[in-house]
N, CA, C and O atoms as a MOPAC input file, in Angstrom:
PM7 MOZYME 1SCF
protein

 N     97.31100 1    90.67100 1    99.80300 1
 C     98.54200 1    90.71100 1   100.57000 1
 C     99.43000 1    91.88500 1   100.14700 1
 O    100.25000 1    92.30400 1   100.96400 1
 N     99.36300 1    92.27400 1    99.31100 1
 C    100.16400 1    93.44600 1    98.76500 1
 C    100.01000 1    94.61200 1    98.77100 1
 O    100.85700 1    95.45100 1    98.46100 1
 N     98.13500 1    94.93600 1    99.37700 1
 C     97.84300 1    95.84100 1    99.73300 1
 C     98.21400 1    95.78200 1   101.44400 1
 O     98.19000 1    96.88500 1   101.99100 1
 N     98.45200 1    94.94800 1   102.06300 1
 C     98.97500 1    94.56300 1   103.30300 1
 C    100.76200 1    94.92300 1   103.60400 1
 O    101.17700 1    95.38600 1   104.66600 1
 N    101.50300 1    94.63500 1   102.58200 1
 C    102.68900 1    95.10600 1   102.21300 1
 C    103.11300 1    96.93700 1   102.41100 1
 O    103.97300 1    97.54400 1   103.05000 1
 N    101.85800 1    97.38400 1   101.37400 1
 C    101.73000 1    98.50700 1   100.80900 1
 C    101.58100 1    99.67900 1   102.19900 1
 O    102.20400 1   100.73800 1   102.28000 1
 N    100.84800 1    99.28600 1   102.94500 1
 C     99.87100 1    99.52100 1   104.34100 1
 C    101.40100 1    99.49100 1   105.16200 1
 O    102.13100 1   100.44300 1   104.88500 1
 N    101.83500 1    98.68200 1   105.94700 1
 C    102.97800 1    98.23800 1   106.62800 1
 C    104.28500 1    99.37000 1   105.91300 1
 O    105.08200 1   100.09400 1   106.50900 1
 N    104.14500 1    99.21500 1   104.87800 1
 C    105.35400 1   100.02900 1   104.38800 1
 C    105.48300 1   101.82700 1   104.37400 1
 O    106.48300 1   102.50700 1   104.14000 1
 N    104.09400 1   102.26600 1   104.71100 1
 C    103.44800 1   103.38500 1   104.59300 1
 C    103.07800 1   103.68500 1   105.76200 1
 O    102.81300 1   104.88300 1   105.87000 1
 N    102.89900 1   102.84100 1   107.06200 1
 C    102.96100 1   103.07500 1   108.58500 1
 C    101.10400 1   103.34800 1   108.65700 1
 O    100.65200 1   104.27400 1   109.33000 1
 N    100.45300 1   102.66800 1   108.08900 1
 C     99.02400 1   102.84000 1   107.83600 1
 C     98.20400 1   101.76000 1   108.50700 1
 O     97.74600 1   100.75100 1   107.97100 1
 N     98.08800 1   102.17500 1   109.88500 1
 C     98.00100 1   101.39600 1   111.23300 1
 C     96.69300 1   101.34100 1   110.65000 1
 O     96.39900 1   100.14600 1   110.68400 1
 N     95.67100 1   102.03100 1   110.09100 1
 C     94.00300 1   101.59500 1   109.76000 1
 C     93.77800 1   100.57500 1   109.17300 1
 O     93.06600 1    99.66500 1   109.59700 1
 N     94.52000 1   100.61000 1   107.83000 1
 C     94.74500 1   100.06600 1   106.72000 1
 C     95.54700 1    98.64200 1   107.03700 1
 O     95.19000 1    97.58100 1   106.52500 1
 N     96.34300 1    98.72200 1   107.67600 1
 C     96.77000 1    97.09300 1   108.68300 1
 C     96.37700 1    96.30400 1   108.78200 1
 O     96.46500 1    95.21100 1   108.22300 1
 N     95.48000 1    96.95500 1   110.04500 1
 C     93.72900 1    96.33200 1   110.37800 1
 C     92.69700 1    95.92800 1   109.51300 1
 O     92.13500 1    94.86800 1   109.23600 1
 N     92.63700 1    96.91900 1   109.22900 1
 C     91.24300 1    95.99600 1   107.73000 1
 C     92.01500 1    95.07000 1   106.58200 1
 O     91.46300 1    94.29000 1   105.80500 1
 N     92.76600 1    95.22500 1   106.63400 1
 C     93.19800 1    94.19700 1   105.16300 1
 C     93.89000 1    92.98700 1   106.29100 1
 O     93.60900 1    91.90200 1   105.78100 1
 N     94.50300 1    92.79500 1   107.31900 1
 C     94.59800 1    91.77600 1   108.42200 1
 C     92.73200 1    91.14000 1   108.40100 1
 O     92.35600 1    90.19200 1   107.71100 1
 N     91.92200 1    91.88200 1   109.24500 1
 C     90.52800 1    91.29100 1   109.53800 1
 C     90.11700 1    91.06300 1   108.19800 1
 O     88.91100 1    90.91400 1   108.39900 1
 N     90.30100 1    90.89900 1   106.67900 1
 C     89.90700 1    90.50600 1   105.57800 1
 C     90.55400 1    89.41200 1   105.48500 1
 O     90.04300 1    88.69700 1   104.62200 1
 N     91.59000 1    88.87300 1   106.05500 1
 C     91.96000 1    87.39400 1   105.78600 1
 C     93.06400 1    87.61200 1   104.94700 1
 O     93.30600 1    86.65100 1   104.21700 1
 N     94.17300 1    89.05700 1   104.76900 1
 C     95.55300 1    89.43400 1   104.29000 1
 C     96.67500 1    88.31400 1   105.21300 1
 O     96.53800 1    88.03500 1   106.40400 1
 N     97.71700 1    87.82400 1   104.34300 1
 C     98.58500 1    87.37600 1   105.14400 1
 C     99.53700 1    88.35200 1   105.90700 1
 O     99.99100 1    89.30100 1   105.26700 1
 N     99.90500 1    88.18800 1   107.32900 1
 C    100.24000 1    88.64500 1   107.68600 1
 C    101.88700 1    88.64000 1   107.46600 1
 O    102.66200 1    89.59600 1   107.50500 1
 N    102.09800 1    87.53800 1   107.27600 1
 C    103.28300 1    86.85200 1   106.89800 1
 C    103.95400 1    87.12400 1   105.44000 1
 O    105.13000 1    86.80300 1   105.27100 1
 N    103.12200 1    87.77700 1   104.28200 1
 C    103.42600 1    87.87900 1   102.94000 1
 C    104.33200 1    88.06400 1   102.85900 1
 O    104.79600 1    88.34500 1   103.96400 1
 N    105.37800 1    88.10800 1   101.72800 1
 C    106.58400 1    88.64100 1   101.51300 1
 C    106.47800 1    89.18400 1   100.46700 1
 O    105.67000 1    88.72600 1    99.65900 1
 N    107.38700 1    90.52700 1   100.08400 1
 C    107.75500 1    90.86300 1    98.79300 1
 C    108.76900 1    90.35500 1    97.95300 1
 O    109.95100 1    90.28300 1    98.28900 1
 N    108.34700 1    90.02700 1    96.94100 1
 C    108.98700 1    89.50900 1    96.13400 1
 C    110.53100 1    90.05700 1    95.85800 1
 O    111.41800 1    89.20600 1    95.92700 1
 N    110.85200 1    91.22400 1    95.59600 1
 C    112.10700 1    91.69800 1    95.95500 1
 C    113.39100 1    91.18100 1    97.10400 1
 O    114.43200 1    90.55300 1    96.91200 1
 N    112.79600 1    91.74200 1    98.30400 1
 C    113.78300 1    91.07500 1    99.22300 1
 C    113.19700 1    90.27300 1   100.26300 1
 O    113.87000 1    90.09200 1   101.27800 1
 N    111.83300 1    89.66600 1   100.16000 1
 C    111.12800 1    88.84300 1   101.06000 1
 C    111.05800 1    89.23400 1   102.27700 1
 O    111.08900 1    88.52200 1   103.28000 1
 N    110.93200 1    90.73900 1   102.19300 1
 C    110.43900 1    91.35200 1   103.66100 1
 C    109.11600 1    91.07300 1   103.84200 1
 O    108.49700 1    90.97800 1   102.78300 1
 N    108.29800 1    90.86300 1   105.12300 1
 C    106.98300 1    90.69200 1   105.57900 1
 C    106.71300 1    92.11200 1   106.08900 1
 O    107.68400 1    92.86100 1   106.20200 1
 N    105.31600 1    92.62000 1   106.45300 1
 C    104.86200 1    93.29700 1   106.58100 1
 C    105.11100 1    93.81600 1   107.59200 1
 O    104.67800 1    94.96700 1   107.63800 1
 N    105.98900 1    93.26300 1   109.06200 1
 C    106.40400 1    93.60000 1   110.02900 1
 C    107.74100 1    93.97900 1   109.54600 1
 O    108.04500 1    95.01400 1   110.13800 1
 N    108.78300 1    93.57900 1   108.65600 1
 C    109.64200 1    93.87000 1   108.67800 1
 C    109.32900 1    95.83600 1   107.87900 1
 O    109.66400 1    96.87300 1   108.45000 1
 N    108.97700 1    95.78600 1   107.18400 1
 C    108.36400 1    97.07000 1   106.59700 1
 C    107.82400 1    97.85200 1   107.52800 1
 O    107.90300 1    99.07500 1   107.41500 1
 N    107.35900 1    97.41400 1   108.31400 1
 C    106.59900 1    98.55300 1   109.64500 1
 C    107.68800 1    99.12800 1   110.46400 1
 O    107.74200 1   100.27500 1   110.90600 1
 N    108.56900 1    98.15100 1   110.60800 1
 C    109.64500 1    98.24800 1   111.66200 1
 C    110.17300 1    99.44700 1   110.82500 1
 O    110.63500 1   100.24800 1   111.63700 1
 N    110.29400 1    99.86900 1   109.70700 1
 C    111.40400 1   100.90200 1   109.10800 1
 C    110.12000 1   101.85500 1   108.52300 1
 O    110.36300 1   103.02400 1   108.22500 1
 N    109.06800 1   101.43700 1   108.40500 1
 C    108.20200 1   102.80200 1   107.74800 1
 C    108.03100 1   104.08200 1   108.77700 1
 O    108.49900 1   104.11900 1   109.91600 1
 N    107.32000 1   105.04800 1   108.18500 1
 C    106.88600 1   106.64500 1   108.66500 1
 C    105.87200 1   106.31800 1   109.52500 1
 O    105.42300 1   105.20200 1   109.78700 1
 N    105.51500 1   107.52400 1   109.99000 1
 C    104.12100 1   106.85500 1   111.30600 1
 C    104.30900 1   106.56100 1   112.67100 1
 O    105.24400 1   107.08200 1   113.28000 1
 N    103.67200 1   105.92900 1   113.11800 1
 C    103.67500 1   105.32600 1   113.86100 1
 C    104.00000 1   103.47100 1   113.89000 1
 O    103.36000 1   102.46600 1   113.57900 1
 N    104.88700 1   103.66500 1   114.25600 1
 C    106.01600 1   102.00500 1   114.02600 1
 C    105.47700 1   101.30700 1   115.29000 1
 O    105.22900 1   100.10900 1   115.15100 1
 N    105.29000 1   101.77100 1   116.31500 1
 C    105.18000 1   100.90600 1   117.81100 1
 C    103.63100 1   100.79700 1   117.40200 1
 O    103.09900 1    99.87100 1   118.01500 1
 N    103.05800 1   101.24100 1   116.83900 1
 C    101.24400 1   101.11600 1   117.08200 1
 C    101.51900 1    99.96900 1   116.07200 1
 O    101.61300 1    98.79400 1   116.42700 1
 N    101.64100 1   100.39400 1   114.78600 1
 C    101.72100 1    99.01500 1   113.62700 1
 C    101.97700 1    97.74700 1   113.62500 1
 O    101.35100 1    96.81800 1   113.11400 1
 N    103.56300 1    97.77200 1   114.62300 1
 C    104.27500 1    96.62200 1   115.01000 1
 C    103.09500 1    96.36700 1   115.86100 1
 O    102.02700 1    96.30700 1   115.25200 1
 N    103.06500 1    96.21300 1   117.08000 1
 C    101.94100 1    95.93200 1   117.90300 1
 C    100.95500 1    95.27500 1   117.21200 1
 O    100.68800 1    94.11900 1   117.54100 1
 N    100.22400 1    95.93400 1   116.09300 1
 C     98.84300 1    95.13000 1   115.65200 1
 C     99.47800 1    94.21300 1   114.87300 1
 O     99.10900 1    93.06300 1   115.10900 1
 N    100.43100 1    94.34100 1   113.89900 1
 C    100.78400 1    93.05800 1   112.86500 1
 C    101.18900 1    91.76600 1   114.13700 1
 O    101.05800 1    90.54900 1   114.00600 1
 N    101.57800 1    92.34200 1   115.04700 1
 C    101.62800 1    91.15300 1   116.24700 1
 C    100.05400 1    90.29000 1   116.84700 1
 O     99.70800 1    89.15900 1   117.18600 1
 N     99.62000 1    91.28900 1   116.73900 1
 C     98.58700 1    90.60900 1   117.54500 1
 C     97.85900 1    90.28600 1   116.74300 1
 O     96.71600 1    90.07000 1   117.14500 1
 N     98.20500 1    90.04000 1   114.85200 1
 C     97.67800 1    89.21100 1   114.15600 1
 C     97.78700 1    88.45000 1   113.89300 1
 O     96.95200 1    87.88100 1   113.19100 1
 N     98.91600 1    87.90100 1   114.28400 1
 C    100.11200 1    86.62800 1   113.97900 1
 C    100.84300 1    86.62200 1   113.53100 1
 O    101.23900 1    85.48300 1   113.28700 1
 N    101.99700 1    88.12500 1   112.82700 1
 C    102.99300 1    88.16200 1   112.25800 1
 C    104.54900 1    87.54200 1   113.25400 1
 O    104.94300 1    87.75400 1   114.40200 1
 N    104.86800 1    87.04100 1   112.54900 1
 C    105.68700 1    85.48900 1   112.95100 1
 C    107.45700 1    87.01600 1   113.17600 1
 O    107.78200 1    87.78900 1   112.27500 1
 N    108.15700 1    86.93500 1   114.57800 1
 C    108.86200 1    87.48600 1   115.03700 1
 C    110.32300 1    86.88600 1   114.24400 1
 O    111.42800 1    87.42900 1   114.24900 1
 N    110.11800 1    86.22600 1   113.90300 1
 C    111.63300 1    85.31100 1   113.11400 1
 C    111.56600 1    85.18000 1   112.01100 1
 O    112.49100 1    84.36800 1   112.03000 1
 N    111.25200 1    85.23700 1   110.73600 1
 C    110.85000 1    85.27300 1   109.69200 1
 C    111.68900 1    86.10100 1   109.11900 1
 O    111.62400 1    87.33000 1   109.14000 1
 N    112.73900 1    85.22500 1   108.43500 1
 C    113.83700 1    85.99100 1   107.49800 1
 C    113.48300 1    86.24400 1   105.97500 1
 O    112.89000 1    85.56200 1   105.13900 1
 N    113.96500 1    87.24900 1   105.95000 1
 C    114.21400 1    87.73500 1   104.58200 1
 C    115.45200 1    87.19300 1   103.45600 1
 O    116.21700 1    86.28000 1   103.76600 1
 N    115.50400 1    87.74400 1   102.41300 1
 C    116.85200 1    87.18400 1   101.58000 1
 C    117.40000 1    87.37700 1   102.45700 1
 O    117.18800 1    86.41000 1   103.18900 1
 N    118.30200 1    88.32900 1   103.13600 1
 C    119.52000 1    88.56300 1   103.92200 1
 C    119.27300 1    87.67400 1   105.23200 1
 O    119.94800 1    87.75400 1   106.25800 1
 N    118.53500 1    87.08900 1   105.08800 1
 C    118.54900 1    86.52800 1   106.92900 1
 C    118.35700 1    87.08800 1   107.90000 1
 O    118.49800 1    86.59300 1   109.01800 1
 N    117.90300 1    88.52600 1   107.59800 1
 C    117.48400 1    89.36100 1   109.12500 1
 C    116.22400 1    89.46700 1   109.14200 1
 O    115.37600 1    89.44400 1   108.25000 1
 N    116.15600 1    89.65000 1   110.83300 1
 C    114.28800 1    89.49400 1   110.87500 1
 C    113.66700 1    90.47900 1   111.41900 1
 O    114.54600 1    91.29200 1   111.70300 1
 N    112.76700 1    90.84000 1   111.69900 1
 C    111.75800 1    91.89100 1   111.82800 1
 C    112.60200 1    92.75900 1   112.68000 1
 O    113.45400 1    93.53700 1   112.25000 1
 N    112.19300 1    92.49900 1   114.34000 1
 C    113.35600 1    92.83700 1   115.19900 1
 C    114.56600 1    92.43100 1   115.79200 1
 O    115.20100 1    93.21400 1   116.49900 1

């Protein structure tokens, strides 16, 4: 999951994908501020609309707050 974190946070739409189809939660959080991997995509380099898109169509959960209570989009 943290290489799933890592991926999302780095806008590494390949790397998404394969660690998603390995059975990565899509949902993980970081321990810091309990961002998920969508919330990290939404603000990483890259390509953000391709990333967002696949962490979606893996099951990354659209409401899913962080410490602060804000969510992905």
């Amino acid at each position: 999951d943290a290489r799933l974190l890592a991926a999302a946070a780095h806008g590494d739409r390949k790397r998404i994908d394969a660690f998603a189809l390995l059975g990565a939660d899509v949902n993980a959080c970081t321990t810091y501020n309990a961002d998920t991997p969508l919330h990290l995509a939404c603000s990483s380099p890259g390509d953000r609309v391709a990333c967002v898109k696949l962490l979606l169509q893996h099951g990354a959960l659209v409401n899913k707050q962080d410490k602060k209570k804000g969510t992905p989009l």
